[in-house]
Amino acid sequence: MQQLLDSVKSLSARERKALAVLLKRQGVNLYGVTPIAVRETQAPSALSYAQQRQWIIWQLEPHSAAYNIPLALRLHGVLDVEALRRSVEHLIERHETLRTTFEQQGDEALQVVHPASPFALDVDQLAAGETVERYVDQEVQQPFDLQHGPLLRVRLLKLSEQEHVLVLTQHHIVSDGWSMPIMVDELMQCYQAATLGRKAELTPLPIQYADYALWQRNWLEMGEQERQLAYWKQHLGEQQPILELPTDRPRPALRSYDGARLNVELDAALLNDLKTLARQQGITLFMLLLASLQTLLHRYSGQADIRVGVPV
């Protein structure tokens, strides 16, 4: 098997695609058994399916900030602003997604990776009467232009010589909830190294996201897409029911995207009872709580087929 993988690595992208077509006729998906390859050129390349979804949504609502991923860090102590600037610059150089824009060429959407360039860090101060919360909220609610970028915004709010707030905002088309903690960890490593006058020794990245996007396209086109579609149609059926809750006000014509979070703390006795019930049923606590939510939604809506999306 390793000899086969090594042989495939030596093929050009066109040769791999031709081999994949031949193997597909034999019921074998080449891209399902071979590692992700690095793109041969820096030419504009295909989007992943997740990126394509974000691209379509943005074209429908280009002024929406619903898919912004924000993070605000309060920094205590003396801050080396130049070291921080160089650290962000290092991250942008390291991760192609942070210097990527998107464009439409005919019927195909493509991502364009731009060369690394010097980064300018904006340093702000609060206006008269402005609060930190209002400053951060205004910053993270600014929409992105996916065609012109950049799709990472970094602003530094100076409160005093010893107090700063670093605001990082990315668009979901180039990042996700898993990526942000990794980015912050790498930023801290870069900053620590920069304050010592050196460059952080981060583990080199074997591939970039655009490499994965191209692999995903090839993998799904060689039969995996049909297999997954058949699987989900079998489990979910052809109809996609809409949850009809008896709300106390009509839905607005346009969504505001003003979400909210409600935290509920369960007392220890109830939590122990739930854990015991889950253990008796041979399920996890999450499965039990999800079933409870769906039961509640059924009671309110009268519907038996209810779809609930959860993060995975």
Short mmCIF file of C-alpha atoms in Angstrom, two decimals:
data_model
loop_
_atom_site.label_atom_id
_atom_site.label_comp_id
_atom_site.label_asym_id
_atom_site.label_seq_id
_atom_site.Cartn_x
_atom_site.Cartn_y
_atom_site.Cartn_z
CA MET A 1 0.00 0.00 0.00
CA GLN A 2 2.79 2.43 0.89
CA GLN A 3 4.44 1.76 -2.47
CA LEU A 4 1.15 2.61 -4.19
CA LEU A 5 0.80 5.83 -2.19
CA ASP A 6 4.35 6.85 -3.04
CA SER A 7 3.65 6.20 -6.72
CA VAL A 8 0.50 8.32 -6.64
CA LYS A 9 2.42 11.18 -5.00
CA SER A 10 4.75 11.31 -8.00
CA LEU A 11 1.85 11.85 -10.42
CA SER A 12 0.76 15.28 -11.58
CA ALA A 13 -2.71 16.52 -10.67
CA ARG A 14 -3.98 15.70 -14.18
CA GLU A 15 -2.50 12.18 -14.02
CA ARG A 16 -4.04 11.58 -10.58
CA LYS A 17 -7.44 12.67 -11.90
CA ALA A 18 -7.15 10.29 -14.88
CA LEU A 19 -6.17 7.42 -12.56
CA ALA A 20 -9.07 8.26 -10.26
CA VAL A 21 -11.53 8.02 -13.16
CA LEU A 22 -10.20 4.57 -14.08
CA LEU A 23 -10.36 3.35 -10.48
CA LYS A 24 -13.88 4.71 -10.05
CA ARG A 25 -15.05 2.25 -12.72
CA GLN A 26 -13.69 -0.49 -10.47
CA GLY A 27 -15.54 0.91 -7.45
CA VAL A 28 -12.42 2.42 -5.85
CA ASN A 29 -12.18 6.08 -4.79
CA LEU A 30 -8.52 7.04 -5.15
CA TYR A 31 -8.92 10.19 -3.07
CA GLY A 32 -10.39 8.18 -0.21
CA VAL A 33 -7.18 6.17 0.26
CA THR A 34 -4.48 8.71 -0.62
CA PRO A 35 -3.29 11.66 1.49
CA ILE A 36 -4.06 15.26 0.61
CA ALA A 37 -1.54 16.60 -1.88
CA VAL A 38 -0.11 20.11 -2.00
CA ARG A 39 -1.38 22.16 -4.94
CA GLU A 40 1.04 22.36 -7.84
CA THR A 41 0.49 26.07 -8.51
CA GLN A 42 -0.76 29.16 -6.71
CA ALA A 43 -3.37 29.77 -9.41
CA PRO A 44 -6.97 30.43 -8.28
CA SER A 45 -8.48 27.14 -7.15
CA ALA A 46 -11.80 25.55 -6.25
CA LEU A 47 -13.69 26.26 -3.04
CA SER A 48 -14.56 23.61 -0.50
CA TYR A 49 -18.27 22.88 -0.24
CA ALA A 50 -18.42 24.77 3.07
CA GLN A 51 -16.78 27.78 1.42
CA GLN A 52 -19.15 27.58 -1.54
CA ARG A 53 -22.10 27.72 0.84
CA GLN A 54 -20.63 30.80 2.55
CA TRP A 55 -19.95 32.43 -0.83
CA ILE A 56 -23.57 32.02 -1.93
CA ILE A 57 -24.89 33.36 1.38
CA TRP A 58 -22.59 36.39 1.19
CA GLN A 59 -23.74 37.22 -2.34
CA LEU A 60 -27.34 37.23 -1.09
CA GLU A 61 -26.55 39.36 1.98
CA PRO A 62 -23.18 41.10 1.50
CA HIS A 63 -23.83 43.60 4.30
CA SER A 64 -24.56 40.98 6.95
CA ALA A 65 -22.14 40.27 9.80
CA ALA A 66 -23.93 37.05 10.77
CA TYR A 67 -20.94 34.91 9.79
CA ASN A 68 -18.26 37.00 11.48
CA ILE A 69 -16.19 35.09 14.03
CA PRO A 70 -15.06 37.56 16.72
CA LEU A 71 -12.69 37.31 19.67
CA ALA A 72 -11.69 40.04 22.11
CA LEU A 73 -8.69 39.55 24.39
CA ARG A 74 -7.98 41.85 27.33
CA LEU A 75 -4.22 42.23 27.70
CA HIS A 76 -2.70 43.22 31.05
CA GLY A 77 0.80 44.61 31.52
CA VAL A 78 3.26 46.43 29.30
CA LEU A 79 2.62 45.59 25.64
CA ASP A 80 5.21 45.56 22.88
CA VAL A 81 3.00 46.80 20.04
CA GLU A 82 5.62 46.28 17.36
CA ALA A 83 6.19 42.68 18.50
CA LEU A 84 2.44 42.12 18.34
CA ARG A 85 2.30 43.58 14.84
CA ARG A 86 5.09 41.28 13.66
CA SER A 87 3.33 38.32 15.29
CA VAL A 88 0.13 38.94 13.34
CA GLU A 89 2.19 39.42 10.19
CA HIS A 90 3.84 36.04 10.82
CA LEU A 91 0.44 34.35 11.19
CA ILE A 92 -0.85 35.86 7.96
CA GLU A 93 2.28 34.67 6.18
CA ARG A 94 1.90 31.18 7.70
CA HIS A 95 -1.81 30.64 6.96
CA GLU A 96 -2.92 31.15 3.36
CA THR A 97 -6.57 31.51 4.38
CA LEU A 98 -5.71 34.79 6.12
CA ARG A 99 -4.63 36.30 2.78
CA THR A 100 -7.28 34.74 0.57
CA THR A 101 -10.08 36.44 -1.34
CA PHE A 102 -12.84 35.02 -3.53
CA GLU A 103 -14.05 35.68 -7.04
CA GLN A 104 -16.57 34.42 -9.56
CA GLN A 105 -15.27 33.29 -12.95
CA GLY A 106 -18.23 32.32 -15.09
CA ASP A 107 -20.14 29.57 -13.31
CA GLU A 108 -17.27 28.76 -10.95
CA ALA A 109 -16.29 30.42 -7.68
CA LEU A 110 -12.56 30.43 -6.96
CA GLN A 111 -10.31 31.32 -4.06
CA VAL A 112 -7.25 33.46 -4.68
CA VAL A 113 -4.25 33.27 -2.35
CA HIS A 114 -2.30 36.53 -2.30
CA PRO A 115 1.42 36.90 -1.52
CA ALA A 116 2.30 37.84 2.05
CA SER A 117 2.74 41.57 2.57
CA PRO A 118 3.57 43.93 5.46
CA PHE A 119 0.79 44.17 8.06
CA ALA A 120 -0.31 47.44 9.66
CA LEU A 121 -1.82 47.17 13.14
CA ASP A 122 -4.51 49.75 13.91
CA VAL A 123 -4.26 51.14 17.45
CA ASP A 124 -7.35 52.97 18.71
CA GLN A 125 -8.47 54.79 21.82
CA LEU A 126 -11.98 55.13 23.18
CA ALA A 127 -13.97 58.14 22.06
CA ALA A 128 -15.54 60.36 24.71
CA GLY A 129 -18.34 58.47 26.43
CA GLU A 130 -17.62 55.25 24.54
CA THR A 131 -17.36 51.95 26.42
CA VAL A 132 -15.14 48.98 25.64
CA GLU A 133 -18.22 46.86 25.00
CA ARG A 134 -19.61 49.33 22.47
CA TYR A 135 -16.24 49.62 20.70
CA VAL A 136 -15.90 45.84 20.40
CA ASP A 137 -19.50 45.41 19.29
CA GLN A 138 -19.15 48.02 16.54
CA GLU A 139 -15.92 46.43 15.34
CA VAL A 140 -17.19 42.85 15.14
CA GLN A 141 -20.42 43.93 13.43
CA GLN A 142 -18.58 45.38 10.44
CA PRO A 143 -19.24 43.21 7.34
CA PHE A 144 -16.45 41.73 5.23
CA ASP A 145 -15.94 42.08 1.49
CA LEU A 146 -15.09 38.55 0.36
CA GLN A 147 -13.95 39.75 -3.06
CA HIS A 148 -11.45 42.34 -1.89
CA GLY A 149 -10.58 41.31 1.67
CA PRO A 150 -8.82 41.19 3.98
CA LEU A 151 -10.90 38.55 5.77
CA LEU A 152 -9.04 38.97 9.05
CA ARG A 153 -9.33 42.24 10.96
CA VAL A 154 -7.07 42.98 13.91
CA ARG A 155 -7.50 46.12 15.98
CA LEU A 156 -5.83 47.09 19.23
CA LEU A 157 -7.68 49.26 21.73
CA LYS A 158 -5.37 51.10 24.11
CA LEU A 159 -6.95 51.81 27.49
CA SER A 160 -3.70 52.70 29.29
CA GLU A 161 -0.03 51.81 29.19
CA GLN A 162 -0.89 48.64 31.12
CA GLU A 163 -4.30 47.78 29.64
CA HIS A 164 -5.20 46.89 26.05
CA VAL A 165 -7.97 45.00 24.24
CA LEU A 166 -7.06 43.02 21.13
CA VAL A 167 -10.03 42.44 18.80
CA LEU A 168 -9.73 39.68 16.18
CA THR A 169 -12.51 39.21 13.65
CA GLN A 170 -12.58 36.68 10.81
CA HIS A 171 -15.17 35.65 8.27
CA HIS A 172 -16.45 32.10 8.54
CA ILE A 173 -15.41 31.38 4.94
CA VAL A 174 -11.76 31.30 6.09
CA SER A 175 -12.11 30.18 9.69
CA ASP A 176 -14.27 28.35 12.22
CA GLY A 177 -14.66 27.81 15.94
CA TRP A 178 -11.90 25.21 16.00
CA SER A 179 -9.41 27.46 14.22
CA MET A 180 -9.64 30.52 16.47
CA PRO A 181 -8.06 28.93 19.61
CA ILE A 182 -5.25 27.53 17.46
CA MET A 183 -4.68 30.96 15.97
CA VAL A 184 -4.56 32.61 19.40
CA ASP A 185 -2.12 29.98 20.69
CA GLU A 186 0.18 30.53 17.71
CA LEU A 187 -0.15 34.30 18.10
CA MET A 188 1.02 34.05 21.71
CA GLN A 189 3.98 31.90 20.68
CA CYS A 190 4.91 34.37 17.96
CA TYR A 191 4.59 37.32 20.35
CA GLN A 192 6.73 35.69 23.01
CA ALA A 193 9.43 34.98 20.43
CA ALA A 194 9.17 38.48 18.91
CA THR A 195 9.73 40.15 22.29
CA LEU A 196 12.99 38.19 22.48
CA GLY A 197 14.01 39.37 19.03
CA ARG A 198 13.50 36.10 17.19
CA LYS A 199 10.90 34.29 15.09
CA ALA A 200 8.72 31.57 16.61
CA GLU A 201 9.67 28.03 15.61
CA LEU A 202 6.21 26.73 14.74
CA THR A 203 5.78 23.30 13.18
CA PRO A 204 5.61 23.74 9.39
CA LEU A 205 2.16 23.19 7.89
CA PRO A 206 2.12 20.15 5.57
CA ILE A 207 -0.88 21.49 3.63
CA GLN A 208 -3.06 24.59 3.40
CA TYR A 209 -6.86 24.80 3.38
CA ALA A 210 -6.97 25.30 -0.40
CA ASP A 211 -5.17 21.94 -0.74
CA TYR A 212 -7.91 20.31 1.32
CA ALA A 213 -10.64 22.05 -0.70
CA LEU A 214 -9.24 20.65 -3.95
CA TRP A 215 -8.90 17.17 -2.45
CA GLN A 216 -12.46 17.31 -1.09
CA ARG A 217 -13.83 18.22 -4.52
CA ASN A 218 -12.00 15.33 -6.16
CA TRP A 219 -12.97 12.88 -3.40
CA LEU A 220 -16.67 13.69 -3.59
CA GLU A 221 -16.77 13.77 -7.40
CA MET A 222 -15.29 10.26 -7.56
CA GLY A 223 -18.34 8.64 -5.99
CA GLU A 224 -18.38 9.74 -2.35
CA GLN A 225 -20.98 12.44 -3.00
CA GLU A 226 -23.48 9.94 -4.39
CA ARG A 227 -22.86 7.55 -1.48
CA GLN A 228 -23.36 10.22 1.18
CA LEU A 229 -26.43 11.68 -0.54
CA ALA A 230 -28.05 8.24 -0.70
CA TYR A 231 -27.23 7.63 2.97
CA TRP A 232 -28.83 10.85 4.20
CA LYS A 233 -31.85 10.53 1.94
CA GLN A 234 -32.45 7.09 3.41
CA HIS A 235 -32.21 8.40 6.98
CA LEU A 236 -33.90 11.78 6.56
CA GLY A 237 -36.29 11.17 3.69
CA GLU A 238 -37.09 13.45 0.79
CA GLN A 239 -39.07 16.00 2.82
CA GLN A 240 -37.37 18.59 5.03
CA PRO A 241 -39.98 19.64 7.62
CA ILE A 242 -40.02 23.19 9.00
CA LEU A 243 -40.63 23.52 12.73
CA GLU A 244 -43.92 25.39 13.21
CA LEU A 245 -43.81 26.84 16.71
CA PRO A 246 -46.80 28.88 17.97
CA THR A 247 -44.83 32.10 18.50
CA ASP A 248 -46.32 35.14 20.20
CA ARG A 249 -45.35 37.42 17.29
CA PRO A 250 -45.04 36.98 13.51
CA ARG A 251 -41.66 36.36 11.93
CA PRO A 252 -40.14 39.53 10.42
CA ALA A 253 -39.77 39.76 6.66
CA LEU A 254 -36.00 40.11 7.09
CA ARG A 255 -33.96 38.30 9.71
CA SER A 256 -32.05 40.50 12.13
CA TYR A 257 -29.60 37.75 13.18
CA ASP A 258 -29.75 39.15 16.70
CA GLY A 259 -29.27 35.89 18.55
CA ALA A 260 -29.21 35.36 22.28
CA ARG A 261 -27.93 32.87 24.81
CA LEU A 262 -29.87 31.63 27.81
CA ASN A 263 -27.86 29.89 30.52
CA VAL A 264 -29.74 27.54 32.83
CA GLU A 265 -28.01 25.97 35.82
CA LEU A 266 -29.28 22.55 36.91
CA ASP A 267 -29.13 21.78 40.60
CA ALA A 268 -26.95 18.87 41.74
CA ALA A 269 -29.87 16.57 42.60
CA LEU A 270 -31.51 16.93 39.17
CA LEU A 271 -28.17 16.50 37.42
CA ASN A 272 -27.48 13.28 39.30
CA ASP A 273 -30.96 11.98 38.43
CA LEU A 274 -30.34 12.73 34.75
CA LYS A 275 -26.97 10.98 34.81
CA THR A 276 -28.56 7.95 36.46
CA LEU A 277 -31.34 7.80 33.86
CA ALA A 278 -28.85 8.13 31.01
CA ARG A 279 -26.73 5.35 32.47
CA GLN A 280 -29.79 3.10 32.82
CA GLN A 281 -30.74 3.70 29.18
CA GLY A 282 -27.19 3.17 27.94
CA ILE A 283 -26.93 6.66 26.44
CA THR A 284 -24.90 9.80 27.05
CA LEU A 285 -26.16 12.79 29.00
CA PHE A 286 -26.10 14.80 25.76
CA MET A 287 -28.38 12.29 24.04
CA LEU A 288 -30.81 12.45 26.95
CA LEU A 289 -30.94 16.26 26.96
CA LEU A 290 -31.33 16.38 23.17
CA ALA A 291 -34.23 13.91 23.37
CA SER A 292 -35.78 16.08 26.11
CA LEU A 293 -35.52 19.17 23.91
CA GLN A 294 -37.10 17.37 20.97
CA THR A 295 -39.91 16.11 23.20
CA LEU A 296 -40.57 19.69 24.31
CA LEU A 297 -40.58 20.92 20.70
CA HIS A 298 -43.00 18.13 19.79
CA ARG A 299 -45.32 19.19 22.60
CA TYR A 300 -45.31 22.81 21.40
CA SER A 301 -45.58 22.09 17.67
CA GLY A 302 -47.45 18.80 17.48
CA GLN A 303 -44.94 17.60 14.89
CA ALA A 304 -43.35 14.16 15.05
CA ASP A 305 -40.42 14.73 12.67
CA ILE A 306 -38.16 17.38 14.20
CA ARG A 307 -34.63 18.26 13.05
CA VAL A 308 -32.25 19.83 15.55
CA GLY A 309 -28.78 20.94 14.48
CA VAL A 310 -25.93 20.67 16.98
CA PRO A 311 -22.22 21.53 16.78
CA VAL A 312 -19.91 18.55 16.24
#
